[in-house]
GROMACS .gro file of C-alpha atoms in nm:
model
   69
    1MET     CA    1  -1.193   1.617  -2.339
    2ASP     CA    2  -1.034   1.877  -2.118
    3GLU     CA    3  -1.384   2.018  -2.031
    4LEU     CA    4  -1.520   1.654  -1.961
    5LEU     CA    5  -1.197   1.593  -1.727
    6ASP     CA    6  -1.255   1.934  -1.555
    7ASP     CA    7  -1.615   1.869  -1.488
    8LEU     CA    8  -1.563   1.529  -1.348
    9LEU     CA    9  -1.288   1.653  -1.130
   10ARG     CA   10  -1.512   1.943  -1.005
   11LYS     CA   11  -1.791   1.685  -0.925
   12ILE     CA   12  -1.544   1.478  -0.731
   13LYS     CA   13  -1.413   1.774  -0.548
   14ASP     CA   14  -1.763   1.920  -0.464
   15GLY     CA   15  -1.900   1.590  -0.334
   16THR     CA   16  -2.130   1.512  -0.629
   17TYR     CA   17  -1.918   1.191  -0.654
   18PRO     CA   18  -1.768   1.145  -0.305
   19PRO     CA   19  -1.488   0.882  -0.235
   20GLY     CA   20  -1.607   0.542  -0.281
   21SER     CA   21  -1.891   0.628  -0.502
   22GLN     CA   22  -1.960   0.468  -0.841
   23LEU     CA   23  -1.969   0.676  -1.148
   24PRO     CA   24  -2.266   0.648  -1.383
   25SER     CA   25  -2.209   0.403  -1.676
   26GLY     CA   26  -2.006   0.496  -1.972
   27ARG     CA   27  -2.335   0.510  -2.178
   28GLU     CA   28  -2.508   0.747  -1.932
   29MET     CA   29  -2.201   0.989  -1.917
   30ALA     CA   30  -2.179   0.979  -2.310
   31ASP     CA   31  -2.549   1.093  -2.311
   32ALA     CA   32  -2.509   1.359  -2.041
   33TYR     CA   33  -2.202   1.523  -2.195
   34ASP     CA   34  -2.308   1.458  -2.544
   35VAL     CA   35  -1.973   1.287  -2.651
   36SER     CA   36  -1.888   0.947  -2.760
   37GLN     CA   37  -1.832   0.648  -2.524
   38SER     CA   38  -1.478   0.625  -2.647
   39THR     CA   39  -1.427   0.980  -2.524
   40ILE     CA   40  -1.562   0.879  -2.187
   41SER     CA   41  -1.339   0.574  -2.174
   42ARG     CA   42  -1.030   0.778  -2.259
   43ALA     CA   43  -1.125   1.044  -1.980
   44VAL     CA   44  -1.180   0.763  -1.726
   45ALA     CA   45  -0.842   0.601  -1.825
   46ARG     CA   46  -0.664   0.926  -1.774
   47LEU     CA   47  -0.821   0.974  -1.420
   48ARG     CA   48  -0.741   0.619  -1.334
   49GLU     CA   49  -0.384   0.689  -1.424
   50GLN     CA   50  -0.385   0.967  -1.193
   51GLY     CA   51  -0.531   0.751  -0.910
   52VAL     CA   52  -0.850   0.960  -0.889
   53LEU     CA   53  -1.074   0.667  -1.003
   54VAL     CA   54  -1.044   0.296  -0.962
   55GLY     CA   55  -1.196   0.009  -1.177
   56ARG     CA   56  -1.356  -0.277  -1.016
   57PRO     CA   57  -1.406  -0.553  -1.279
   58GLY     CA   58  -1.773  -0.647  -1.304
   59ARG     CA   59  -1.886  -0.361  -1.102
   60GLY     CA   60  -1.779  -0.040  -1.265
   61VAL     CA   61  -1.570   0.268  -1.190
   62PHE     CA   62  -1.538   0.419  -0.852
   63VAL     CA   63  -1.389   0.741  -0.702
   64ALA     CA   64  -1.074   0.636  -0.529
   65GLU     CA   65  -1.100   0.639  -0.142
   66SER     CA   66  -0.766   0.816  -0.117
   67ARG     CA   67  -0.639   1.015  -0.425
   68ARG     CA   68  -0.278   1.062  -0.504
   69ARG     CA   69  -0.190   1.438  -0.546
   0.00000   0.00000   0.00000
């Protein structure tokens, strides 16, 4: 899961997923990273705890506008 977290953070930092952008669905990311959806859910939960991502009920997961450091 560390490689997944590192890659998501890299994509956020390099602008692939800029602040305010929506991440792909859990299924799409699971297919892209060849991991289970539960692994994606755990990674997203960890990044939400860190303030990097925010969930919007019924809409999806988005990159936080301003991240805590």
